[in-house]
Amino acid sequence: MIMESGRKLAVVFDAYGTLFDVHSVAALAETLFPGDGPELSRVWRAKHLEYSFLRTIGEQYVDFRVVAESALQYSAEKLALPLTAGARSRLMNAYFNLAPFPESLAVLQAIRKMGADLAILSNGTSEMLRKLISNAGMEGLFTHVLSADAVKKYKPDPRVYELACKAFKRPAGQIIFVSSNGWDTSGAAWYGFKTFWVNRQSVPPERLDVMPGGAGTTLEDLLDYLR
Amino acid sequence: MIMESGRKLAVVFDAYGTLFDVHSVAALAETLFPGDGPELSRVWRAKHLEYSFLRTIGEQYVDFRVVAESALQYSAEKLALPLTAGARSRLMNAYFNLAPFPESLAVLQAIRKMGADLAILSNGTSEMLRKLISNAGMEGLFTHVLSADAVKKYKPDPRVYELACKAFKRPAGQIIFVSSNGWDTSGAAWYGFKTFWVNRQSVPPERLDVMPGGAGTTLEDLLDYLR
């Protein structure tokens, strides 16, 4: 797949929630805390994001793994769930081994076949991303695996998105950025990427002055958009 | 009240949720959307904060009034509530005229009597703050009314907290910052203020590496802390 610029298309993916299912920890959470699994998973994810935002604004970066663990501790306290060291360890382990969405691998392979270059650009650390990629059998699919940890800021900080431009040596307008998080596609659009929003939860578009270039409900809709 | 430094104590207050009750719009919301008022109020407030974080990180500042209105529109869509122009206007008007908490005025007056200097440091615009202060009969109580709008960033950006140091011409360690928002007292503590957390909702402390210097459930507990 060749762009007007004569270069190969570059498609950059968010990881958490986009290629990998962050709520796949909900099943374990439900086993540990019957009746409260989905809510713990939901509160944890929201708190994890909030802490990443706060630490970026307040210039208090710690890596995504540390943020995840502190958000889990807060969330359990908030819901008055007794989080033993063992339960915490099991939930963190589940988070490090998130399942990909059912269609993720096939869609990535199909886009590669179209002749595009692929990358991941994520808030997760390189170590976290390597593990997810390996578990999902996605080795060799990505030209670049980029972590916000390289700049010690989280998305939507422009310095994080800039990592993709530097890696592919091309301007933002020649990169397609794919995320299931509306705030992330908004941040990417602010930065200048072309964007595709995988609206898995069928929520309204964010009211942040920009709209995604394309949208769908699973990654399969991205294939139609690219064709 | 004189500090060890020989200077008057400076006490700086957050406005929304701390001196003024952001959920006092819930009553109007309930009239407009019976059964959904509290949830609309809750989602709106959370979205308002999230948008302020995202716009600060993404360098896309618009003022707090605009952020409030876009967050309201998103929240109504999310909850599938038909937000007419009339309803939107009434809710925004309620937001511009939030009621103070029952104890706010008396506590501020008591702290002034102790001989301290008071200030507000808020994400709201100067115009929004003036209106709240005027409605609540709080004119003349504050030495400074400081808005994040002056630096086009939102809390917990250090440049916002810095406004208080500049206004009072003193280092952060000689200022007490009071907020009901755990993330705000955390940001203030990161910056170096002494902090007091009005934990009105009795939620757990944020897991952000810092703890407030003091805590209580209403502003009246701040009086005990200061004495």
Tab-separated table of C-alpha atoms in Angstrom:
chain	number	residue	atom	x	y	z
A	1	MET	CA	0.000	0.000	0.000
A	2	ILE	CA	1.625	3.192	-1.248
A	3	MET	CA	0.592	6.704	-0.228
A	4	GLU	CA	0.524	9.722	-2.544
A	5	SER	CA	3.927	10.564	-1.116
A	6	GLY	CA	5.295	7.413	-2.777
A	7	ARG	CA	6.067	5.872	0.618
A	8	LYS	CA	4.558	2.866	2.299
A	9	LEU	CA	1.582	3.504	4.521
A	10	ALA	CA	2.437	3.657	8.246
A	11	VAL	CA	-0.272	2.494	10.653
A	12	VAL	CA	0.364	3.065	14.350
A	13	PHE	CA	-1.707	1.272	17.000
A	14	ASP	CA	-2.467	2.015	20.594
A	15	ALA	CA	-2.107	-1.192	22.646
A	16	TYR	CA	-4.322	-1.204	25.765
A	17	GLY	CA	-7.974	-1.457	24.825
A	18	THR	CA	-7.169	-1.324	21.122
A	19	LEU	CA	-5.170	-4.489	20.354
A	20	PHE	CA	-5.405	-5.995	23.852
A	21	ASP	CA	-8.492	-6.330	25.987
A	22	VAL	CA	-7.946	-4.501	29.287
A	23	HIS	CA	-11.168	-5.926	30.650
A	24	SER	CA	-9.989	-9.469	30.184
A	25	VAL	CA	-8.800	-9.105	33.801
A	26	ALA	CA	-12.465	-8.824	34.793
A	27	ALA	CA	-12.873	-12.599	34.765
A	28	LEU	CA	-10.095	-13.060	37.300
A	29	ALA	CA	-11.385	-10.130	39.339
A	30	GLU	CA	-14.806	-11.793	39.409
A	31	THR	CA	-13.247	-15.018	40.682
A	32	LEU	CA	-11.430	-13.129	43.432
A	33	PHE	CA	-14.349	-10.841	44.319
A	34	PRO	CA	-17.612	-12.478	43.204
A	35	GLY	CA	-20.121	-9.850	42.065
A	36	ASP	CA	-17.562	-7.052	41.955
A	37	GLY	CA	-15.249	-8.155	39.118
A	38	PRO	CA	-16.559	-5.974	36.294
A	39	GLU	CA	-16.796	-2.896	38.535
A	40	LEU	CA	-13.272	-3.378	39.897
A	41	SER	CA	-11.954	-3.767	36.352
A	42	ARG	CA	-13.794	-0.611	35.232
A	43	VAL	CA	-12.725	1.561	38.198
A	44	TRP	CA	-9.138	0.288	37.925
A	45	ARG	CA	-8.888	1.181	34.247
A	46	ALA	CA	-10.372	4.664	34.789
A	47	LYS	CA	-8.061	5.345	37.748
A	48	HIS	CA	-5.059	4.076	35.827
A	49	LEU	CA	-5.772	6.603	33.084
A	50	GLU	CA	-6.481	9.415	35.540
A	51	TYR	CA	-3.198	8.799	37.361
A	52	SER	CA	-1.309	8.799	34.042
A	53	PHE	CA	-2.875	12.164	33.200
A	54	LEU	CA	-2.197	13.659	36.648
A	55	ARG	CA	1.404	12.478	36.736
A	56	THR	CA	2.058	13.912	33.280
A	57	ILE	CA	0.569	17.302	34.151
A	58	GLY	CA	2.203	17.393	37.576
A	59	GLU	CA	5.576	16.259	36.204
A	60	GLN	CA	5.638	13.192	38.458
A	61	TYR	CA	6.277	10.411	35.991
A	62	VAL	CA	6.585	6.828	37.186
A	63	ASP	CA	6.269	3.955	34.740
A	64	PHE	CA	2.946	2.481	33.628
A	65	ARG	CA	3.408	-0.651	35.698
A	66	VAL	CA	3.740	1.380	38.901
A	67	VAL	CA	0.767	3.524	37.909
A	68	ALA	CA	-1.276	0.365	37.269
A	69	GLU	CA	-0.482	-1.081	40.674
A	70	SER	CA	-1.241	2.090	42.622
A	71	ALA	CA	-4.508	2.492	40.677
A	72	LEU	CA	-5.441	-1.099	41.549
A	73	GLN	CA	-4.798	-0.465	45.241
A	74	TYR	CA	-6.909	2.700	45.181
A	75	SER	CA	-9.736	0.980	43.301
A	76	ALA	CA	-9.930	-1.933	45.734
A	77	GLU	CA	-10.033	0.509	48.662
A	78	LYS	CA	-12.699	2.594	46.942
A	79	LEU	CA	-14.890	-0.479	46.466
A	80	ALA	CA	-14.011	-1.765	49.965
A	81	LEU	CA	-12.588	-5.002	48.583
A	82	PRO	CA	-9.916	-6.731	50.695
A	83	LEU	CA	-6.956	-6.878	48.312
A	84	THR	CA	-4.423	-9.320	49.710
A	85	ALA	CA	-0.857	-9.336	48.420
A	86	GLY	CA	-1.698	-12.573	46.642
A	87	ALA	CA	-4.781	-11.174	44.922
A	88	ARG	CA	-2.875	-8.038	43.922
A	89	SER	CA	-0.090	-10.107	42.444
A	90	ARG	CA	-2.525	-12.269	40.463
A	91	LEU	CA	-4.384	-9.251	39.081
A	92	MET	CA	-1.164	-7.499	38.091
A	93	ASN	CA	0.001	-10.690	36.423
A	94	ALA	CA	-3.262	-10.863	34.483
A	95	TYR	CA	-2.716	-7.256	33.430
A	96	PHE	CA	0.757	-8.089	32.135
A	97	ASN	CA	-0.745	-10.939	30.126
A	98	LEU	CA	-3.848	-9.333	28.654
A	99	ALA	CA	-5.544	-11.266	25.886
A	100	PRO	CA	-5.657	-9.688	22.447
A	101	PHE	CA	-9.089	-9.038	20.959
A	102	PRO	CA	-10.257	-11.967	18.804
A	103	GLU	CA	-9.651	-10.106	15.543
A	104	SER	CA	-6.370	-8.333	16.421
A	105	LEU	CA	-3.842	-10.773	14.942
A	106	ALA	CA	-5.670	-11.431	11.682
A	107	VAL	CA	-6.260	-7.732	11.060
A	108	LEU	CA	-2.606	-6.864	11.671
A	109	GLN	CA	-1.526	-9.616	9.296
A	110	ALA	CA	-3.983	-8.412	6.648
A	111	ILE	CA	-2.695	-4.844	6.874
A	112	ARG	CA	0.869	-6.078	6.553
A	113	LYS	CA	-0.175	-7.970	3.436
A	114	MET	CA	-1.478	-4.703	2.022
A	115	GLY	CA	2.132	-3.574	2.216
A	116	ALA	CA	1.851	-1.178	5.166
A	117	ASP	CA	4.375	-0.708	7.966
A	118	LEU	CA	2.963	-1.234	11.462
A	119	ALA	CA	3.910	0.118	14.862
A	120	ILE	CA	2.636	0.199	18.430
A	121	LEU	CA	2.694	3.475	20.350
A	122	SER	CA	1.635	2.892	23.939
A	123	ASN	CA	1.786	4.224	27.471
A	124	GLY	CA	3.042	0.789	28.545
A	125	THR	CA	6.717	0.125	29.149
A	126	SER	CA	8.784	-1.686	26.497
A	127	GLU	CA	8.903	-4.736	28.743
A	128	MET	CA	5.112	-4.804	29.151
A	129	LEU	CA	4.621	-4.423	25.402
A	130	ARG	CA	7.137	-7.120	24.502
A	131	LYS	CA	5.282	-9.576	26.708
A	132	LEU	CA	1.866	-8.779	25.218
A	133	ILE	CA	3.238	-9.075	21.680
A	134	SER	CA	4.963	-12.347	22.441
A	135	ASN	CA	1.912	-13.891	24.152
A	136	ALA	CA	-0.268	-12.956	21.186
A	137	GLY	CA	2.101	-14.371	18.577
A	138	MET	CA	2.586	-10.942	17.045
A	139	GLU	CA	6.385	-10.981	16.862
A	140	GLY	CA	7.820	-9.595	13.660
A	141	LEU	CA	4.646	-7.740	12.685
A	142	PHE	CA	5.742	-4.344	13.966
A	143	THR	CA	8.471	-2.178	12.477
A	144	HIS	CA	8.554	-0.159	15.720
A	145	VAL	CA	7.311	-0.772	19.271
A	146	LEU	CA	7.271	2.643	20.903
A	147	SER	CA	6.759	3.346	24.596
A	148	ALA	CA	5.851	6.615	26.296
A	149	ASP	CA	8.516	5.598	28.792
A	150	ALA	CA	11.103	6.934	26.328
A	151	VAL	CA	9.964	10.513	27.035
A	152	LYS	CA	8.608	10.038	30.596
A	153	LYS	CA	5.225	11.543	29.663
A	154	TYR	CA	1.898	9.899	28.880
A	155	LYS	CA	-0.487	10.418	26.008
A	156	PRO	CA	-1.910	12.815	24.886
A	157	ASP	CA	1.391	14.653	25.432
A	158	PRO	CA	2.634	15.675	21.943
A	159	ARG	CA	6.099	14.388	22.832
A	160	VAL	CA	4.705	10.868	23.001
A	161	TYR	CA	3.019	11.041	19.579
A	162	GLU	CA	6.200	12.577	18.203
A	163	LEU	CA	7.957	9.235	18.829
A	164	ALA	CA	6.103	7.776	15.825
A	165	CYS	CA	7.169	10.613	13.529
A	166	LYS	CA	10.773	10.204	14.597
A	167	ALA	CA	10.687	6.410	14.221
A	168	PHE	CA	9.122	6.500	10.740
A	169	LYS	CA	10.967	9.696	9.766
A	170	ARG	CA	7.836	11.264	8.366
A	171	PRO	CA	5.395	14.037	9.307
A	172	ALA	CA	2.282	13.319	11.368
A	173	GLY	CA	-0.010	13.790	8.378
A	174	GLN	CA	1.524	10.719	6.725
A	175	ILE	CA	0.726	8.414	9.640
A	176	ILE	CA	-2.573	6.714	10.507
A	177	PHE	CA	-3.105	6.348	14.251
A	178	VAL	CA	-5.583	3.766	15.536
A	179	SER	CA	-7.040	3.711	19.039
A	180	SER	CA	-10.155	2.518	20.832
A	181	ASN	CA	-9.857	5.406	23.273
A	182	GLY	CA	-11.699	8.502	22.083
A	183	TRP	CA	-9.386	10.759	24.086
A	184	ASP	CA	-6.383	9.108	22.408
A	185	THR	CA	-7.667	9.572	18.853
A	186	SER	CA	-8.461	13.181	19.842
A	187	GLY	CA	-4.928	13.686	21.140
A	188	ALA	CA	-3.528	12.078	17.997
A	189	ALA	CA	-5.685	14.306	15.786
A	190	TRP	CA	-4.549	17.376	17.761
A	191	TYR	CA	-1.010	16.277	17.023
A	192	GLY	CA	-1.757	15.994	13.299
A	193	PHE	CA	-2.094	12.254	12.636
A	194	LYS	CA	-4.819	10.815	10.480
A	195	THR	CA	-6.935	8.855	12.961
A	196	PHE	CA	-9.214	5.822	13.122
A	197	TRP	CA	-11.357	5.224	16.190
A	198	VAL	CA	-12.277	1.668	17.190
A	199	ASN	CA	-15.365	2.555	19.171
A	200	ARG	CA	-15.753	-0.793	20.897
A	201	GLN	CA	-18.130	0.483	23.578
A	202	SER	CA	-20.322	2.482	21.193
A	203	VAL	CA	-19.900	5.670	23.204
A	204	PRO	CA	-20.392	9.187	21.803
A	205	PRO	CA	-17.397	10.916	20.207
A	206	GLU	CA	-15.432	13.120	22.583
A	207	ARG	CA	-16.240	16.837	22.447
A	208	LEU	CA	-12.658	17.965	21.992
A	209	ASP	CA	-12.874	19.984	18.730
A	210	VAL	CA	-11.599	17.189	16.480
A	211	MET	CA	-13.230	14.120	14.950
A	212	PRO	CA	-11.572	10.857	13.908
A	213	GLY	CA	-10.933	10.392	10.190
A	214	GLY	CA	-12.727	7.054	10.376
A	215	ALA	CA	-14.519	4.946	12.958
A	216	GLY	CA	-15.849	1.443	13.481
A	217	THR	CA	-16.653	-1.004	16.251
A	218	THR	CA	-13.826	-3.537	15.783
A	219	LEU	CA	-10.438	-3.572	14.082
A	220	GLU	CA	-12.057	-5.295	11.096
A	221	ASP	CA	-13.697	-1.992	10.230
A	222	LEU	CA	-10.207	-0.525	9.935
A	223	LEU	CA	-9.563	-2.884	7.015
A	224	ASP	CA	-12.517	-1.430	5.113
A	225	TYR	CA	-11.296	2.065	5.917
A	226	LEU	CA	-7.811	1.332	4.566
A	227	ARG	CA	-9.032	-0.379	1.381
B	1	MET	CA	-2.170	34.146	62.973
B	2	ILE	CA	1.557	34.478	62.479
B	3	MET	CA	3.838	31.778	61.092
B	4	GLU	CA	7.352	31.050	62.309
B	5	SER	CA	8.530	33.174	59.395
B	6	GLY	CA	6.971	36.188	61.115
B	7	ARG	CA	4.488	36.593	58.283
B	8	LYS	CA	0.737	36.179	58.280
B	9	LEU	CA	-0.547	32.728	57.420
B	10	ALA	CA	-1.714	32.389	53.798
B	11	VAL	CA	-4.549	29.932	53.165
B	12	VAL	CA	-5.429	29.211	49.544
B	13	PHE	CA	-8.699	27.515	48.608
B	14	ASP	CA	-9.812	25.542	45.619
B	15	ALA	CA	-13.306	26.693	44.574
B	16	TYR	CA	-15.309	23.955	42.813
B	17	GLY	CA	-16.251	21.203	45.223
B	18	THR	CA	-14.327	22.854	48.063
B	19	LEU	CA	-16.098	26.172	48.748
B	20	PHE	CA	-18.925	25.682	46.234
B	21	ASP	CA	-21.055	22.595	45.765
B	22	VAL	CA	-20.721	21.358	42.187
B	23	HIS	CA	-23.489	18.854	42.763
B	24	SER	CA	-25.963	21.567	43.624
B	25	VAL	CA	-26.801	21.416	39.889
B	26	ALA	CA	-28.093	17.892	40.490
B	27	ALA	CA	-31.430	19.228	41.737
B	28	LEU	CA	-32.053	21.115	38.504
B	29	ALA	CA	-30.790	18.147	36.483
B	30	GLU	CA	-33.305	15.943	38.313
B	31	THR	CA	-36.116	18.356	37.435
B	32	LEU	CA	-35.084	18.322	33.782
B	33	PHE	CA	-34.401	14.559	33.614
B	34	PRO	CA	-36.328	12.802	36.401
B	35	GLY	CA	-34.376	9.822	37.721
B	36	ASP	CA	-31.146	10.796	35.958
B	37	GLY	CA	-30.189	14.034	37.741
B	38	PRO	CA	-27.544	12.718	40.140
B	39	GLU	CA	-25.934	10.541	37.446
B	40	LEU	CA	-25.841	13.398	34.922
B	41	SER	CA	-24.275	15.660	37.547
B	42	ARG	CA	-21.683	13.005	38.416
B	43	VAL	CA	-20.742	12.145	34.815
B	44	TRP	CA	-20.611	15.845	33.887
B	45	ARG	CA	-18.225	16.674	36.713
B	46	ALA	CA	-15.937	13.730	35.915
B	47	LYS	CA	-15.892	14.592	32.211
B	48	HIS	CA	-15.249	18.241	32.963
B	49	LEU	CA	-12.158	17.277	34.924
B	50	GLU	CA	-11.003	14.747	32.327
B	51	TYR	CA	-11.287	17.327	29.551
B	52	SER	CA	-9.317	19.849	31.631
B	53	PHE	CA	-6.544	17.249	32.082
B	54	LEU	CA	-6.521	16.231	28.412
B	55	ARG	CA	-6.466	19.803	27.142
B	56	THR	CA	-3.597	20.675	29.454
B	57	ILE	CA	-1.518	17.655	28.405
B	58	GLY	CA	-2.395	18.094	24.738
B	59	GLU	CA	-1.736	21.849	24.812
B	60	GLN	CA	-5.275	22.631	23.677
B	61	TYR	CA	-6.441	25.083	26.321
B	62	VAL	CA	-9.900	26.583	26.144
B	63	ASP	CA	-11.408	28.268	29.167
B	64	PHE	CA	-13.240	26.387	31.948
B	65	ARG	CA	-16.643	27.580	30.806
B	66	VAL	CA	-16.140	26.101	27.349
B	67	VAL	CA	-14.795	22.876	28.866
B	68	ALA	CA	-17.858	22.709	31.143
B	69	GLU	CA	-20.277	23.102	28.250
B	70	SER	CA	-18.619	20.498	26.027
B	71	ALA	CA	-18.466	18.079	28.969
B	72	LEU	CA	-22.186	18.624	29.583
B	73	GLN	CA	-22.996	17.874	25.954
B	74	TYR	CA	-20.918	14.708	26.020
B	75	SER	CA	-22.458	13.557	29.300
B	76	ALA	CA	-26.034	14.016	28.075
B	77	GLU	CA	-25.204	12.037	24.915
B	78	LYS	CA	-23.522	9.331	26.953
B	79	LEU	CA	-26.617	8.932	29.125
B	80	ALA	CA	-28.907	9.295	26.082
B	81	LEU	CA	-30.668	12.320	27.577
B	82	PRO	CA	-32.205	14.781	25.111
B	83	LEU	CA	-30.408	18.019	25.963
B	84	THR	CA	-32.330	20.886	24.354
B	85	ALA	CA	-30.688	24.300	23.974
B	86	GLY	CA	-32.987	25.493	26.749
B	87	ALA	CA	-31.988	22.726	29.158
B	88	ARG	CA	-28.318	23.232	28.368
B	89	SER	CA	-28.603	26.929	29.037
B	90	ARG	CA	-30.379	26.347	32.363
B	91	LEU	CA	-27.786	23.811	33.527
B	92	MET	CA	-24.887	26.062	32.536
B	93	ASN	CA	-26.558	28.915	34.365
B	94	ALA	CA	-26.892	26.737	37.475
B	95	TYR	CA	-23.211	25.904	37.166
B	96	PHE	CA	-22.324	29.591	37.048
B	97	ASN	CA	-24.366	30.101	40.200
B	98	LEU	CA	-23.322	27.157	42.351
B	99	ALA	CA	-24.328	27.311	45.984
B	100	PRO	CA	-21.561	27.465	48.563
B	101	PHE	CA	-21.441	24.654	51.117
B	102	PRO	CA	-23.400	25.538	54.276
B	103	GLU	CA	-20.252	26.134	56.328
B	104	SER	CA	-18.105	27.918	53.705
B	105	LEU	CA	-18.784	31.554	54.587
B	106	ALA	CA	-18.542	31.166	58.364
B	107	VAL	CA	-15.294	29.212	58.134
B	108	LEU	CA	-13.693	31.769	55.823
B	109	GLN	CA	-14.709	34.566	58.194
B	110	ALA	CA	-13.328	32.658	61.179
B	111	ILE	CA	-9.975	32.116	59.468
B	112	ARG	CA	-9.804	35.802	58.587
B	113	LYS	CA	-10.437	36.605	62.240
B	114	MET	CA	-7.451	34.431	63.113
B	115	GLY	CA	-5.454	36.963	61.108
B	116	ALA	CA	-4.724	34.871	58.029
B	117	ASP	CA	-4.733	36.029	54.420
B	118	LEU	CA	-7.079	34.116	52.137
B	119	ALA	CA	-7.061	33.405	48.416
B	120	ILE	CA	-8.882	31.308	45.838
B	121	LEU	CA	-6.877	29.383	43.250
B	122	SER	CA	-9.213	27.741	40.758
B	123	ASN	CA	-9.505	26.320	37.276
B	124	GLY	CA	-12.523	28.612	36.744
B	125	THR	CA	-12.221	31.879	34.880
B	126	SER	CA	-12.013	35.160	36.804
B	127	GLU	CA	-15.520	36.000	35.646
B	128	MET	CA	-16.921	32.688	36.913
B	129	LEU	CA	-15.165	33.119	40.261
B	130	ARG	CA	-16.311	36.708	40.720
B	131	LYS	CA	-19.909	35.592	40.254
B	132	LEU	CA	-19.643	32.736	42.770
B	133	ILE	CA	-17.998	35.007	45.331
B	134	SER	CA	-20.576	37.716	44.855
B	135	ASN	CA	-23.553	35.326	45.079
B	136	ALA	CA	-22.184	33.867	48.304
B	137	GLY	CA	-21.571	37.249	49.971
B	138	MET	CA	-17.838	36.540	50.139
B	139	GLU	CA	-16.639	39.867	48.708
B	140	GLY	CA	-13.667	41.363	50.486
B	141	LEU	CA	-12.643	38.093	52.151
B	142	PHE	CA	-9.950	37.168	49.644
B	143	THR	CA	-6.630	38.960	49.187
B	144	HIS	CA	-6.253	37.251	45.805
B	145	VAL	CA	-8.634	35.495	43.428
B	146	LEU	CA	-6.409	33.515	41.083
B	147	SER	CA	-7.531	31.746	37.923
B	148	ALA	CA	-5.724	29.065	35.919
B	149	ASP	CA	-6.835	31.111	32.933
B	150	ALA	CA	-3.855	33.405	33.602
B	151	VAL	CA	-1.447	30.647	32.498
B	152	LYS	CA	-3.769	28.721	30.118
B	153	LYS	CA	-3.133	25.422	31.924
B	154	TYR	CA	-5.216	23.530	34.449
B	155	LYS	CA	-4.295	22.051	37.795
B	156	PRO	CA	-2.233	20.077	38.682
B	157	ASP	CA	0.135	21.939	36.328
B	158	PRO	CA	2.838	23.508	38.541
B	159	ARG	CA	2.450	26.803	36.674
B	160	VAL	CA	-1.071	27.108	38.094
B	161	TYR	CA	-0.011	26.531	41.714
B	162	GLU	CA	2.857	28.945	41.145
B	163	LEU	CA	0.294	31.750	40.789
B	164	ALA	CA	-0.261	31.629	44.563
B	165	CYS	CA	3.451	31.926	45.326
B	166	LYS	CA	3.757	34.886	43.011
B	167	ALA	CA	0.664	36.595	44.416
B	168	PHE	CA	1.706	36.159	48.056
B	169	LYS	CA	5.423	36.604	47.239
B	170	ARG	CA	6.379	33.604	49.336
B	171	PRO	CA	7.619	30.050	48.791
B	172	ALA	CA	5.173	27.146	48.499
B	173	GLY	CA	6.133	25.798	51.934
B	174	GLN	CA	4.667	28.919	53.557
B	175	ILE	CA	1.240	28.447	51.991
B	176	ILE	CA	-1.591	26.129	53.086
B	177	PHE	CA	-3.638	24.823	50.187
B	178	VAL	CA	-7.146	23.490	50.817
B	179	SER	CA	-9.114	21.308	48.417
B	180	SER	CA	-11.840	18.685	48.504
B	181	ASN	CA	-10.296	17.001	45.482
B	182	GLY	CA	-7.739	14.383	46.428
B	183	TRP	CA	-5.932	14.821	43.100
B	184	ASP	CA	-5.723	18.583	43.742
B	185	THR	CA	-4.224	18.237	47.220
B	186	SER	CA	-1.799	15.701	45.717
B	187	GLY	CA	-0.818	18.146	42.972
B	188	ALA	CA	-0.456	20.908	45.539
B	189	ALA	CA	1.716	18.684	47.749
B	190	TRP	CA	3.857	17.765	44.721
B	191	TYR	CA	4.313	21.474	44.192
B	192	GLY	CA	5.397	21.987	47.789
B	193	PHE	CA	2.379	23.523	49.531
B	194	LYS	CA	1.226	22.414	52.939
B	195	THR	CA	-2.135	20.796	52.208
B	196	PHE	CA	-5.489	20.144	53.867
B	197	TRP	CA	-7.946	17.724	52.280
B	198	VAL	CA	-11.688	18.235	52.776
B	199	ASN	CA	-12.701	14.661	52.097
B	200	ARG	CA	-16.410	15.340	51.693
B	201	GLN	CA	-17.183	12.010	50.018
B	202	SER	CA	-15.137	9.919	52.469
B	203	VAL	CA	-13.131	8.310	49.660
B	204	PRO	CA	-9.693	6.735	50.116
B	205	PRO	CA	-6.631	8.970	49.764
B	206	GLU	CA	-5.136	9.024	46.281
B	207	ARG	CA	-2.153	6.723	45.731
B	208	LEU	CA	0.106	9.413	44.301
B	209	ASP	CA	3.123	9.233	46.651
B	210	VAL	CA	2.076	12.166	48.836
B	211	MET	CA	-0.393	12.548	51.691
B	212	PRO	CA	-2.241	15.672	52.800
B	213	GLY	CA	-0.880	17.465	55.873
B	214	GLY	CA	-4.354	17.346	57.384
B	215	ALA	CA	-7.796	16.039	56.482
B	216	GLY	CA	-11.414	16.301	57.525
B	217	THR	CA	-14.907	15.942	56.140
B	218	THR	CA	-16.015	19.603	56.068
B	219	LEU	CA	-14.288	22.971	56.117
B	220	GLU	CA	-15.007	23.162	59.847
B	221	ASP	CA	-12.322	20.545	60.382
B	222	LEU	CA	-9.878	22.965	58.767
B	223	LEU	CA	-10.458	25.340	61.690
B	224	ASP	CA	-9.329	22.710	64.165
B	225	TYR	CA	-6.305	21.989	61.989
B	226	LEU	CA	-5.299	25.655	61.904
B	227	ARG	CA	-5.790	26.240	65.651
